[in-house]
Coordinates of C-alpha atoms in Angstrom, one line a residue:
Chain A
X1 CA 23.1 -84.1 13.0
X2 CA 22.0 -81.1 14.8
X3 CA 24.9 -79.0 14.3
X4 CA 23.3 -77.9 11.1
X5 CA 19.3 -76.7 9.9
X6 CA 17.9 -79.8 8.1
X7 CA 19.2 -80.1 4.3
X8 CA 22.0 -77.3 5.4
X9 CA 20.7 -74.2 4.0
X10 CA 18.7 -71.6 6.0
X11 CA 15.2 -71.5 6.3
X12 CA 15.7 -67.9 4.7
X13 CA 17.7 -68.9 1.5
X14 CA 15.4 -71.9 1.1
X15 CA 12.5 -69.4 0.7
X16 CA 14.3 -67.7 -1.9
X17 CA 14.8 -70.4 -3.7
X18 CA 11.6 -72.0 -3.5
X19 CA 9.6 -69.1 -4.4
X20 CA 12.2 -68.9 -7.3
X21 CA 11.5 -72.6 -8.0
X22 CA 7.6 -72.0 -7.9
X23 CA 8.3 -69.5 -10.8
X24 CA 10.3 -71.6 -12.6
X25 CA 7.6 -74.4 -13.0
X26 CA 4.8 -71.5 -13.9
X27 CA 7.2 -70.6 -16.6
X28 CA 8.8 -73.9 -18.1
X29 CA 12.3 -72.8 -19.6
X30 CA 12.6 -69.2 -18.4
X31 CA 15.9 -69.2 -16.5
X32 CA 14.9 -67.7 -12.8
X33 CA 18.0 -65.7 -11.6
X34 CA 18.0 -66.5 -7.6
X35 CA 20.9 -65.7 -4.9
X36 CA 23.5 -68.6 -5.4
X37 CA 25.1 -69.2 -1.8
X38 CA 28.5 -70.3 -1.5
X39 CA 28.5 -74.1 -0.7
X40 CA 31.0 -76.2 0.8
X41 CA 32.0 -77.6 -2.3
X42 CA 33.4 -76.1 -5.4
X43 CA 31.4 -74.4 -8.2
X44 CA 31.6 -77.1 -10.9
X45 CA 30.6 -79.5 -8.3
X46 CA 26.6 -79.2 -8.8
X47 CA 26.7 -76.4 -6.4
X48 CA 23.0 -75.1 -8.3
X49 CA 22.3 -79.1 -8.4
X50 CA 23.1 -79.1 -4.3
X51 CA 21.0 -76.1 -3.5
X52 CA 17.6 -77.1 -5.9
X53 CA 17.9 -80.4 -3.7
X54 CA 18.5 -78.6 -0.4
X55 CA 15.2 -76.4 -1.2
X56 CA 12.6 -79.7 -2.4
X57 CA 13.9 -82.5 0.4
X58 CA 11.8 -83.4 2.8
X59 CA 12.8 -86.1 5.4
X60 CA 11.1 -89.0 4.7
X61 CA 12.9 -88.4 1.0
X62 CA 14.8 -91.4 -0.5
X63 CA 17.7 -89.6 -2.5
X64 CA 19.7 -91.0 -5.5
X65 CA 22.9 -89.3 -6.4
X66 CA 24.2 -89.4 -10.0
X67 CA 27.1 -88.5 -11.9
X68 CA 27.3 -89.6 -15.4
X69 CA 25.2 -92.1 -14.9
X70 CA 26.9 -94.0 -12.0
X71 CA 26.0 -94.0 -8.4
X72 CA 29.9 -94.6 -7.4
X73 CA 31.9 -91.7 -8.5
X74 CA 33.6 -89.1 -6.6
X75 CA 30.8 -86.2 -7.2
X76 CA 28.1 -88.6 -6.4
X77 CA 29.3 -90.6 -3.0
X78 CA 30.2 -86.6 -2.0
X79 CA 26.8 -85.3 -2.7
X80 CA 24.8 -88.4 -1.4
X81 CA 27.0 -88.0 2.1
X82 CA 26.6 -84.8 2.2
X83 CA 22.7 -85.0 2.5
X84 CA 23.0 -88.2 4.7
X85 CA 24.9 -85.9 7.0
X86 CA 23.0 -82.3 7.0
X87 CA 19.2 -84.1 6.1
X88 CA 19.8 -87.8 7.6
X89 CA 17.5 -88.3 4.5
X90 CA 17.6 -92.3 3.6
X91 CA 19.6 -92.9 0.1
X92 CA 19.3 -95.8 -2.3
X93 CA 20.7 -96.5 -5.9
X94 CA 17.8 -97.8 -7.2
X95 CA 16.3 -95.7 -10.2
X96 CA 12.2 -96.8 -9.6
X97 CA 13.0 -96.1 -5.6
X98 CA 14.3 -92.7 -5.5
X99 CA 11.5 -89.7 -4.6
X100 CA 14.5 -87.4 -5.7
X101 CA 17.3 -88.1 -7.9
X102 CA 20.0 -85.4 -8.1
X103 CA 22.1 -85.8 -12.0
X104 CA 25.0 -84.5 -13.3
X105 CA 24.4 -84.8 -17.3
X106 CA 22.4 -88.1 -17.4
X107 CA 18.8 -89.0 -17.4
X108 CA 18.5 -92.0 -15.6
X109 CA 17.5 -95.1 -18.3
X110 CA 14.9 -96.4 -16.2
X111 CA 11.6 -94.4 -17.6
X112 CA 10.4 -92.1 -14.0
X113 CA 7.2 -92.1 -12.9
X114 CA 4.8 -89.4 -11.2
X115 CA 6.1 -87.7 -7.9
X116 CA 9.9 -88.2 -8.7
X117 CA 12.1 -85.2 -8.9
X118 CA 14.9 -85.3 -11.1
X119 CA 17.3 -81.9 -9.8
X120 CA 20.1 -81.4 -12.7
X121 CA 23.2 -79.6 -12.2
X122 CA 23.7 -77.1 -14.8
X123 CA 27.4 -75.6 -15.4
X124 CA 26.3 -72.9 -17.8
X125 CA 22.3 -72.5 -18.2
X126 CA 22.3 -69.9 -21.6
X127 CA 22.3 -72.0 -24.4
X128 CA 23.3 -68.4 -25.7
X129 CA 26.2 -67.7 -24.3
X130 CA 28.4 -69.1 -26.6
X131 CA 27.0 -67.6 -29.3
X132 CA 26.4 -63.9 -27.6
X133 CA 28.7 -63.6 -24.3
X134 CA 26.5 -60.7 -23.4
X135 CA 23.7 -61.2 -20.9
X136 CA 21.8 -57.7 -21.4
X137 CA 21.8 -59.5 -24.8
X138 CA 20.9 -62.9 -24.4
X139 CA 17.5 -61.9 -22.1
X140 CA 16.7 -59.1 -25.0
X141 CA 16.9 -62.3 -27.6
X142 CA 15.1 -65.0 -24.8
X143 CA 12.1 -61.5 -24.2
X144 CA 11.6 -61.1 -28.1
X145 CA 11.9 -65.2 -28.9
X146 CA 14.9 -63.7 -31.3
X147 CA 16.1 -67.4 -31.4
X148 CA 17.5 -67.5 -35.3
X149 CA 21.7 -67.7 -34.0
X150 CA 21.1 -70.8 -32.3
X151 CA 19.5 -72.1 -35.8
X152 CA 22.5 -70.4 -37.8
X153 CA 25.3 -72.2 -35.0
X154 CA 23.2 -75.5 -36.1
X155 CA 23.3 -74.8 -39.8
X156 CA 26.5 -73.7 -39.7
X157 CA 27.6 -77.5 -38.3
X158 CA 26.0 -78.7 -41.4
X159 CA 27.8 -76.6 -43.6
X160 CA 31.1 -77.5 -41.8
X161 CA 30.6 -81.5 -40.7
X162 CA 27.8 -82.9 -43.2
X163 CA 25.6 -83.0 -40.1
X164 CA 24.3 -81.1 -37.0
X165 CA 27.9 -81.9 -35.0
X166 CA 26.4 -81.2 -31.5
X167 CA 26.5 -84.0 -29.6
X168 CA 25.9 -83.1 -25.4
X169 CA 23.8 -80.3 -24.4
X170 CA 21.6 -80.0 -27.3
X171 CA 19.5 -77.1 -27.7
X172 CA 15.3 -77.8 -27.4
X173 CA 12.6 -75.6 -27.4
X174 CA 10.3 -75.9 -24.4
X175 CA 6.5 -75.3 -25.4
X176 CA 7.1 -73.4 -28.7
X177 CA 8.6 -70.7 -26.5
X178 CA 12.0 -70.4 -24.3
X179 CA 15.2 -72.0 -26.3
X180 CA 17.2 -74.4 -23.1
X181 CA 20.1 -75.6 -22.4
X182 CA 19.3 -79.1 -20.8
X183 CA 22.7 -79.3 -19.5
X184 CA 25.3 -81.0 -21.0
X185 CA 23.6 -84.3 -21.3
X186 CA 24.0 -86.3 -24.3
X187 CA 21.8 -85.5 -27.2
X188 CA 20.3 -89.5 -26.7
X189 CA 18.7 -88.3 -23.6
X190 CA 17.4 -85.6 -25.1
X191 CA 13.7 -87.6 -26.1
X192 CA 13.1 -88.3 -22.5
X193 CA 13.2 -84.4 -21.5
X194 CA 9.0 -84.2 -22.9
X195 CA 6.5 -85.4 -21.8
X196 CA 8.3 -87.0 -19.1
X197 CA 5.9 -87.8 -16.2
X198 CA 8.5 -86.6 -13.3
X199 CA 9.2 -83.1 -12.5
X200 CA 12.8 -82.0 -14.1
X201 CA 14.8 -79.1 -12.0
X202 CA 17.4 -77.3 -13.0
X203 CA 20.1 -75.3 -10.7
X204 CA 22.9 -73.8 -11.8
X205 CA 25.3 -71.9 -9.1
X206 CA 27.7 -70.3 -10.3
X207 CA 25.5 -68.7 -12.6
X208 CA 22.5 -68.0 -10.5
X209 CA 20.0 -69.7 -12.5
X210 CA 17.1 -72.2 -11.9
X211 CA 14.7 -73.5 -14.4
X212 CA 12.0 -76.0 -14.5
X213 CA 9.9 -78.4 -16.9
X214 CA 6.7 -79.4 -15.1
X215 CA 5.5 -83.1 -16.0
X216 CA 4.4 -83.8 -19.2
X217 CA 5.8 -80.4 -20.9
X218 CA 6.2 -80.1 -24.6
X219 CA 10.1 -80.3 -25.4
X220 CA 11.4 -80.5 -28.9
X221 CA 15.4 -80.5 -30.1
X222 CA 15.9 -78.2 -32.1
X223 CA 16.7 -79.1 -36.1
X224 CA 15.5 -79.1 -39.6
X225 CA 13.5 -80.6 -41.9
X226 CA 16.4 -81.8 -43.8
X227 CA 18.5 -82.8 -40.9
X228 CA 16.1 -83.9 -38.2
X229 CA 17.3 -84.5 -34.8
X230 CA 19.2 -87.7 -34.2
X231 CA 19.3 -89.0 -30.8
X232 CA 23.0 -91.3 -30.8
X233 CA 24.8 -93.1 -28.9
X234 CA 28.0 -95.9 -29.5
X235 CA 26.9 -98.2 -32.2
X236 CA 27.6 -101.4 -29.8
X237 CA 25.7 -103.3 -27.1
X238 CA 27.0 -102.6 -23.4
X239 CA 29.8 -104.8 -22.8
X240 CA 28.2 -106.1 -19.1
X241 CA 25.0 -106.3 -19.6
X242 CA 24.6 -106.7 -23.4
X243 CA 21.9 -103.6 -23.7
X244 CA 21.3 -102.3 -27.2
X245 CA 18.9 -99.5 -26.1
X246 CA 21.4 -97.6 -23.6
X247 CA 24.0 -95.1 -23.8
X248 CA 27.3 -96.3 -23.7
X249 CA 30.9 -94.8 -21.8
X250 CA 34.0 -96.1 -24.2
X251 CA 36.3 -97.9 -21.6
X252 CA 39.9 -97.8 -22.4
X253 CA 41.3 -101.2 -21.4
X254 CA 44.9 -101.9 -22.1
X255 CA 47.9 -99.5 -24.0
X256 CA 47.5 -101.4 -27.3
X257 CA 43.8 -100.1 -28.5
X258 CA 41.6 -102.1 -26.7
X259 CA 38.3 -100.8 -25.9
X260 CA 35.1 -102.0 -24.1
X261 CA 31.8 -100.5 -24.3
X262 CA 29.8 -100.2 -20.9
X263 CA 26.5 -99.1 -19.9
X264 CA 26.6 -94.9 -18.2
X265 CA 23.7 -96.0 -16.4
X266 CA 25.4 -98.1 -13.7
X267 CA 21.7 -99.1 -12.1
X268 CA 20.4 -100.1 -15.1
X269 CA 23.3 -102.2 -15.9
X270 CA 23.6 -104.0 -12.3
X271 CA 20.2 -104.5 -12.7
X272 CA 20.5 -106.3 -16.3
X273 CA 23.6 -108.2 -14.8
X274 CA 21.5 -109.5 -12.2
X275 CA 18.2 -110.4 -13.9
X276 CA 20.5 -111.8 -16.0
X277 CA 22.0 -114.5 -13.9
X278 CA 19.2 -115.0 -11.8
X279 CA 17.6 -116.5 -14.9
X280 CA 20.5 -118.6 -15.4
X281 CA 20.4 -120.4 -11.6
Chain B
X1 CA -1.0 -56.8 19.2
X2 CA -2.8 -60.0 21.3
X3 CA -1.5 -63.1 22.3
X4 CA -3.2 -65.0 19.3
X5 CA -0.7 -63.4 16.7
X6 CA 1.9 -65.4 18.5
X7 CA 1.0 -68.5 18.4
X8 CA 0.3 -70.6 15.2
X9 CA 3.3 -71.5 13.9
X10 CA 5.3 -74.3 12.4
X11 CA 6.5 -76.5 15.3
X12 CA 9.7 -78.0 13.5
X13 CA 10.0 -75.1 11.1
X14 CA 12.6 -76.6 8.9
X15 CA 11.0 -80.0 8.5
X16 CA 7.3 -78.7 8.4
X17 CA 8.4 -76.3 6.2
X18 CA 9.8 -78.5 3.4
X19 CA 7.4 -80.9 3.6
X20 CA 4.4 -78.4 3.1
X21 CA 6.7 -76.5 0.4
X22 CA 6.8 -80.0 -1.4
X23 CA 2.9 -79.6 -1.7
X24 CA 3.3 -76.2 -3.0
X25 CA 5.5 -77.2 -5.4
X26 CA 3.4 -80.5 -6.7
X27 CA 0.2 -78.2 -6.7
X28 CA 2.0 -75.8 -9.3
X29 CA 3.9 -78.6 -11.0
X30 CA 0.6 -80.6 -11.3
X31 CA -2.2 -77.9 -11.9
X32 CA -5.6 -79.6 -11.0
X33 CA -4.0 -82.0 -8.2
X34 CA -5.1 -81.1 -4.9
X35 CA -2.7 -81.3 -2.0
X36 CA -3.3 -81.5 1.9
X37 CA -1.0 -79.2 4.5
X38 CA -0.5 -78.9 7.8
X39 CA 1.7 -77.2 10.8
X40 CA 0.2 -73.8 11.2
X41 CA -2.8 -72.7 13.1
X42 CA -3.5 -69.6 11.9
X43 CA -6.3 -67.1 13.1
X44 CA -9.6 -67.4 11.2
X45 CA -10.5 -65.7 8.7
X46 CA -7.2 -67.3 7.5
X47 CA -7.1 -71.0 6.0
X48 CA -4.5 -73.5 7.1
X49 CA -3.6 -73.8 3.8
X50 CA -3.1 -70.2 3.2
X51 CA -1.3 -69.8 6.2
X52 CA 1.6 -72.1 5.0
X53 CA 1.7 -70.8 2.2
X54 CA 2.4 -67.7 3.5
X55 CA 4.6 -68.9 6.3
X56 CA 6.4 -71.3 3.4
X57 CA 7.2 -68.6 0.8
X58 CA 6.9 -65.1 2.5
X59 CA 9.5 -63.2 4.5
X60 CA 10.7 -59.9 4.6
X61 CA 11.4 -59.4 0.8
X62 CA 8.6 -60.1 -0.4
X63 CA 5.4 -57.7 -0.6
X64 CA 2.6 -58.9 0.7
X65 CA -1.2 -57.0 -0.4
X66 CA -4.1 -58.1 1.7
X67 CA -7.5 -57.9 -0.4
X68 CA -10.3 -56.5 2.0
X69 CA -11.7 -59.8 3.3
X70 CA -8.3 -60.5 4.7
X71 CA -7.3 -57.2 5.7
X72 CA -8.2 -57.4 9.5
X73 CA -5.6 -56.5 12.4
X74 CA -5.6 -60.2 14.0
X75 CA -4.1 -61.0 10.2
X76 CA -1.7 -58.2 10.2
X77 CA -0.6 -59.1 13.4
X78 CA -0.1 -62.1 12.7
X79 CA 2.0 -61.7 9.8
X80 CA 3.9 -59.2 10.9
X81 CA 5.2 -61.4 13.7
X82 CA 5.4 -64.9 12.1
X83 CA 6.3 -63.3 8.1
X84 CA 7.3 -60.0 8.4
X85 CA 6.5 -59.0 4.9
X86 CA 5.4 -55.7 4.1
X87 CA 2.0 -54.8 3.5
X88 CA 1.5 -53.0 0.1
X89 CA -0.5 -52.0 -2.8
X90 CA -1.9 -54.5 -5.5
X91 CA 0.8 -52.9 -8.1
X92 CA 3.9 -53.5 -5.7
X93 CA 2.7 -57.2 -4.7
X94 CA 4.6 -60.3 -4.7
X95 CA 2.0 -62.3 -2.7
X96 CA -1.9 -61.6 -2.6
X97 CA -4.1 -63.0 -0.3
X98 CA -7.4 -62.8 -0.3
X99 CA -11.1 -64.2 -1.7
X100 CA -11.3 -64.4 -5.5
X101 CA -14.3 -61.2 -5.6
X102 CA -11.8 -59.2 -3.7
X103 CA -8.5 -59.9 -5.5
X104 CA -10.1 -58.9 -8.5
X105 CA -9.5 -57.6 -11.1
X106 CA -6.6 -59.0 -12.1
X107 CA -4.9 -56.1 -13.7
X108 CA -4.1 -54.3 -10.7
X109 CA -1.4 -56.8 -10.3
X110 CA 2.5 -57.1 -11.9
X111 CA 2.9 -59.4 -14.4
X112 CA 6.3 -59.1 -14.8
X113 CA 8.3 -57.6 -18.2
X114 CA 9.4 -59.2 -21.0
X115 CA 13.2 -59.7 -19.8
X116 CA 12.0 -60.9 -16.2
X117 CA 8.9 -62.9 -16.1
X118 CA 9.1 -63.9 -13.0
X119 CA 8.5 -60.5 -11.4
X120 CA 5.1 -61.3 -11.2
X121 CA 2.5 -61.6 -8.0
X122 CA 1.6 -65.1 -6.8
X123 CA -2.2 -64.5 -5.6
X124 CA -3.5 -66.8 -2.7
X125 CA -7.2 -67.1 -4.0
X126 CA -9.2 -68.2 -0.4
X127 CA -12.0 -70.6 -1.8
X128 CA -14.7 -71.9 -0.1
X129 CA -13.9 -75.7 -1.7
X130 CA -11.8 -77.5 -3.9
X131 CA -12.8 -79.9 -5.8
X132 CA -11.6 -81.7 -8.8
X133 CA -14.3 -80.8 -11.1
X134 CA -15.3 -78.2 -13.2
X135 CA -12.9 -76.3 -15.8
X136 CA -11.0 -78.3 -17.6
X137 CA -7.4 -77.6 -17.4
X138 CA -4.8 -78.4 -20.4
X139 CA -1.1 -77.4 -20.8
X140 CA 2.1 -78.3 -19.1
X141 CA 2.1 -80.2 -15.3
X142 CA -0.6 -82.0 -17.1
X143 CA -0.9 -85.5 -18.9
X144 CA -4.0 -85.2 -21.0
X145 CA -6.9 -82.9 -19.2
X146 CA -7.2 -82.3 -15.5
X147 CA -10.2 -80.8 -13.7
X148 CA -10.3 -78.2 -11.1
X149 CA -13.2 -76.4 -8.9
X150 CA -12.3 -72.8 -10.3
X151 CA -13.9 -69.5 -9.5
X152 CA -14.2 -68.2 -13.3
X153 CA -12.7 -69.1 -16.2
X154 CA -12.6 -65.4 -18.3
X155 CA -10.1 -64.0 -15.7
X156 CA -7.7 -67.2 -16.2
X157 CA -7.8 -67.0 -19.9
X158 CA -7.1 -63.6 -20.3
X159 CA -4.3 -64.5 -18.0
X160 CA -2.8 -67.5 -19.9
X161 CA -3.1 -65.2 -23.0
X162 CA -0.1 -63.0 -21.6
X163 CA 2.3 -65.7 -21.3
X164 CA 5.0 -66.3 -20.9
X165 CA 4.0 -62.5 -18.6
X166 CA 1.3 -63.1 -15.7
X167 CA 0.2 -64.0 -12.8
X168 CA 0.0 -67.3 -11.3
X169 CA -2.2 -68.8 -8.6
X170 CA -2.6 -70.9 -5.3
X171 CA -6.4 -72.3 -4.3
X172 CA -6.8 -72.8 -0.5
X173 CA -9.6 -74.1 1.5
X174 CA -9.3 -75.4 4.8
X175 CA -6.1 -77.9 4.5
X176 CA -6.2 -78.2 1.0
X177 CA -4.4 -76.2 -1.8
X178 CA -4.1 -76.2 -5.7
X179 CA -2.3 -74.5 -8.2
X180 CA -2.8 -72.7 -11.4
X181 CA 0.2 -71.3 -13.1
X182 CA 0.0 -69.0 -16.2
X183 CA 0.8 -71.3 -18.7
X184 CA -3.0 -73.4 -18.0
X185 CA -5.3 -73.2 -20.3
X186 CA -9.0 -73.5 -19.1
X187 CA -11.8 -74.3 -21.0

């Protein structure tokens, strides 16, 4: 336990990242370049995510670990041991128990409450870059609110598909100002980004970004007035649970087209599950 | 340098540290919620609350300006040793620590360009209380209105005008802190 500083980092780089933290909340969508340290995991694996979370635990933190939704995938279990083991921090899978939750590209479907953190890891934080690979450019267009390419990309799915074709990482507009990438969760998530009452962080560390939106900020997908945003997901009920309202992973289940559809939320689904047959006893 | 600019500092640093940065972080997240700290004993005039601030975000990178009611040699000495930051100008400032008549005005004070934002100074506004009443604070960190004790309201909407440039804010007294970032507008 003590063969490392609490929560792994130095007390030096956590500085640096919390003052770049404390600037990314005073500025909700600005992307806050800040030194990225090489972390004992591949980039890709929520490096940005890993060191966000390293910066804001404290020890009496309860920590949830999520990828894609579910508590028990590789990415996850890695991360969760990984502070159990550098923070001795207490973890739990519960949704309304966490203090922080760290998420790879889901938002929990269990509405947050006040003093929750929700840390996302973010593989590619411009939602520019696609559309301008430069990044002299991309901060010229983000400084003069030049935002009209991300409006021709959308238009230009219309044109092509019928309809606005982007599905995960959906672009939005954070208090009439900075265009953000909310990392690449699915576009059904995207309501819960506003006016959400926990605090939403964003690292990404390969890049060298963190961004921030403070409680209750004003987030809007971008769209049209002929095409207004759409927040979809699988037109079924979960499978497990029988949901209606969450989103749904397609589960391939034999070689001869067979198909199930299961909650991405795996709290909220074991939770159902149990309510569920608790009723039934 | 005497013996006093020695001692005063966190215990634990790593676990007081994140715990007190935790409250930093609320305060600015949550503009108008006040926030108790703890862990430093730093020399007077110097709050508690300003001290961890200090002691939380400052180190060697970043400038630190010391408006006249701060700017005394136990202070200096003190963060020389427990900080290290180098003591500047207003225009080259990262932190600023001080009362609100001396920090003013607010101009003298970066509040960063249109391609970086967040070069702008944090000032450390010494108050003599905090309460939660008095402006009314609206914008994002907040759910409908908030209030907060402030020491003028002018200064802060001139401020909020420049977004998303200028500079952002964190009210001690005694253990207690708040935060004002830029994007608060007060009424």
């Amino acid at each position: 336990m003590e063969d490392y500083n609490f929560a792994y980092l130095d007390e030096q780089t956590k500085r640096m990242i919390r003052r770049a933290l404390m600037k990314a909340v005073a500025i909700p969508g600005y992307q806050v370049p800040f030194a990225s340290r090489e972390m004992p995991m591949p980039y890709g694996w929520g490096t940005g995510g890993v060191q966000v979370t390293a910066a804001c635990l404290t020890p009496e933190d309860q920590l949830k670990v999520i990828d894609q939704g579910a508590d028990d995938t590789t990415n996850a279990v890695s991360i969760r041991k990984f502070f159990q083991r550098t923070a001795g921090v207490a973890v739990t899978e519960a949704t309304a128990e966490a203090t922080v939750i760290q998420t790879r590209h889901r938002i929990p479907e269990t509405p947050l409450t006040e003093g929750q953190i929700l840390v996302y890891q973010v593989p590619i934080p411009e939602p520019l870059r696609f559309l301008e690979p430069r990044e002299v450019e991309t901060r010229r267009m983000h400084a003069l609110e030049d935002y009209g390419l991300m409006h021709v990309k959308l238009y230009e799915d219309i044109a092509k598909h019928g309809e606005i074709a982007t599905s995960y990482a959906y672009p939005v507009k954070v208090e009439g100002r900075y265009v953000m990438d909310p990392s690449p969760i699915p576009k059904f998530d995207n309501p819960k980004l506003g006016g959400n009452a926990a605090l939403q962080l964003f690292g990404a560390g390969r890049e060298q970004r963190i961004y921030a939106l403070p409680p209750y900020t004003q987030v809007v997908s971008l769209d049209f007035e002929d095409h207004p945003f759409v927040a979809s997901k699988a037109d079924h009920p979960c499978a497990l649970c029988g949901a209606t309202d969450s989103y749904l992973d397609e589960v391939i289940v034999d070689d001869e087209g067979g198909r199930m559809f299961v909650c991405s939320d795996t709290d909220y689904c074991t939770g159902r599950q149990q309510a569920w047959t608790e009723d039934a006893a | 340098m005497d013996l006093q600019a020695l001692q005063g500092g966190f215990a634990d640093p790593a676990r007081e540290a994140a715990v007190a940065f935790r409250a930093c972080l609320e305060a600015m997240a949550r503009p108008g919620t006040i926030h108790r700290v703890a862990g430093v004993q730093p020399p007077a005039p110097l709050s508690v609350a300003a001290g961890v601030a200090l002691l939380v975000l400052g180190d060697q990178t970043t400038p630190l300006y010391l408006a006249p009611s701060h700017d005394l040699p136990v202070i200096r000495d003190w963060i020389t040793f427990h900080i290290g930051a180098p003591l500047v100008g207003r225009a080259q400032a990262a932190f600023a620590l001080g009362t609100w008549a001396d920090l003013l005005p607010l101009d003298d004070y970066p509040a960063g360009t249109a391609e970086y934002p967040d070069r702008s100074a944090t000032l450390i506004v010494e108050s003599p209380d905090l309460a939660p009443s008095g402006a009314v604070l609206r914008g994002p960190g907040i759910r409908e209105a908030a209030s907060l004790s402030l020491p003028a309201l002018d200064e802060f909407r001139r401020n909020a005008a420049l977004y998303p440039l200028g500079c952002d804010f964190l009210f001690t007294a005694g253990d207690r802190l708040a935060g004002l970032p830029r994007t608060t507008q007060v009424s």
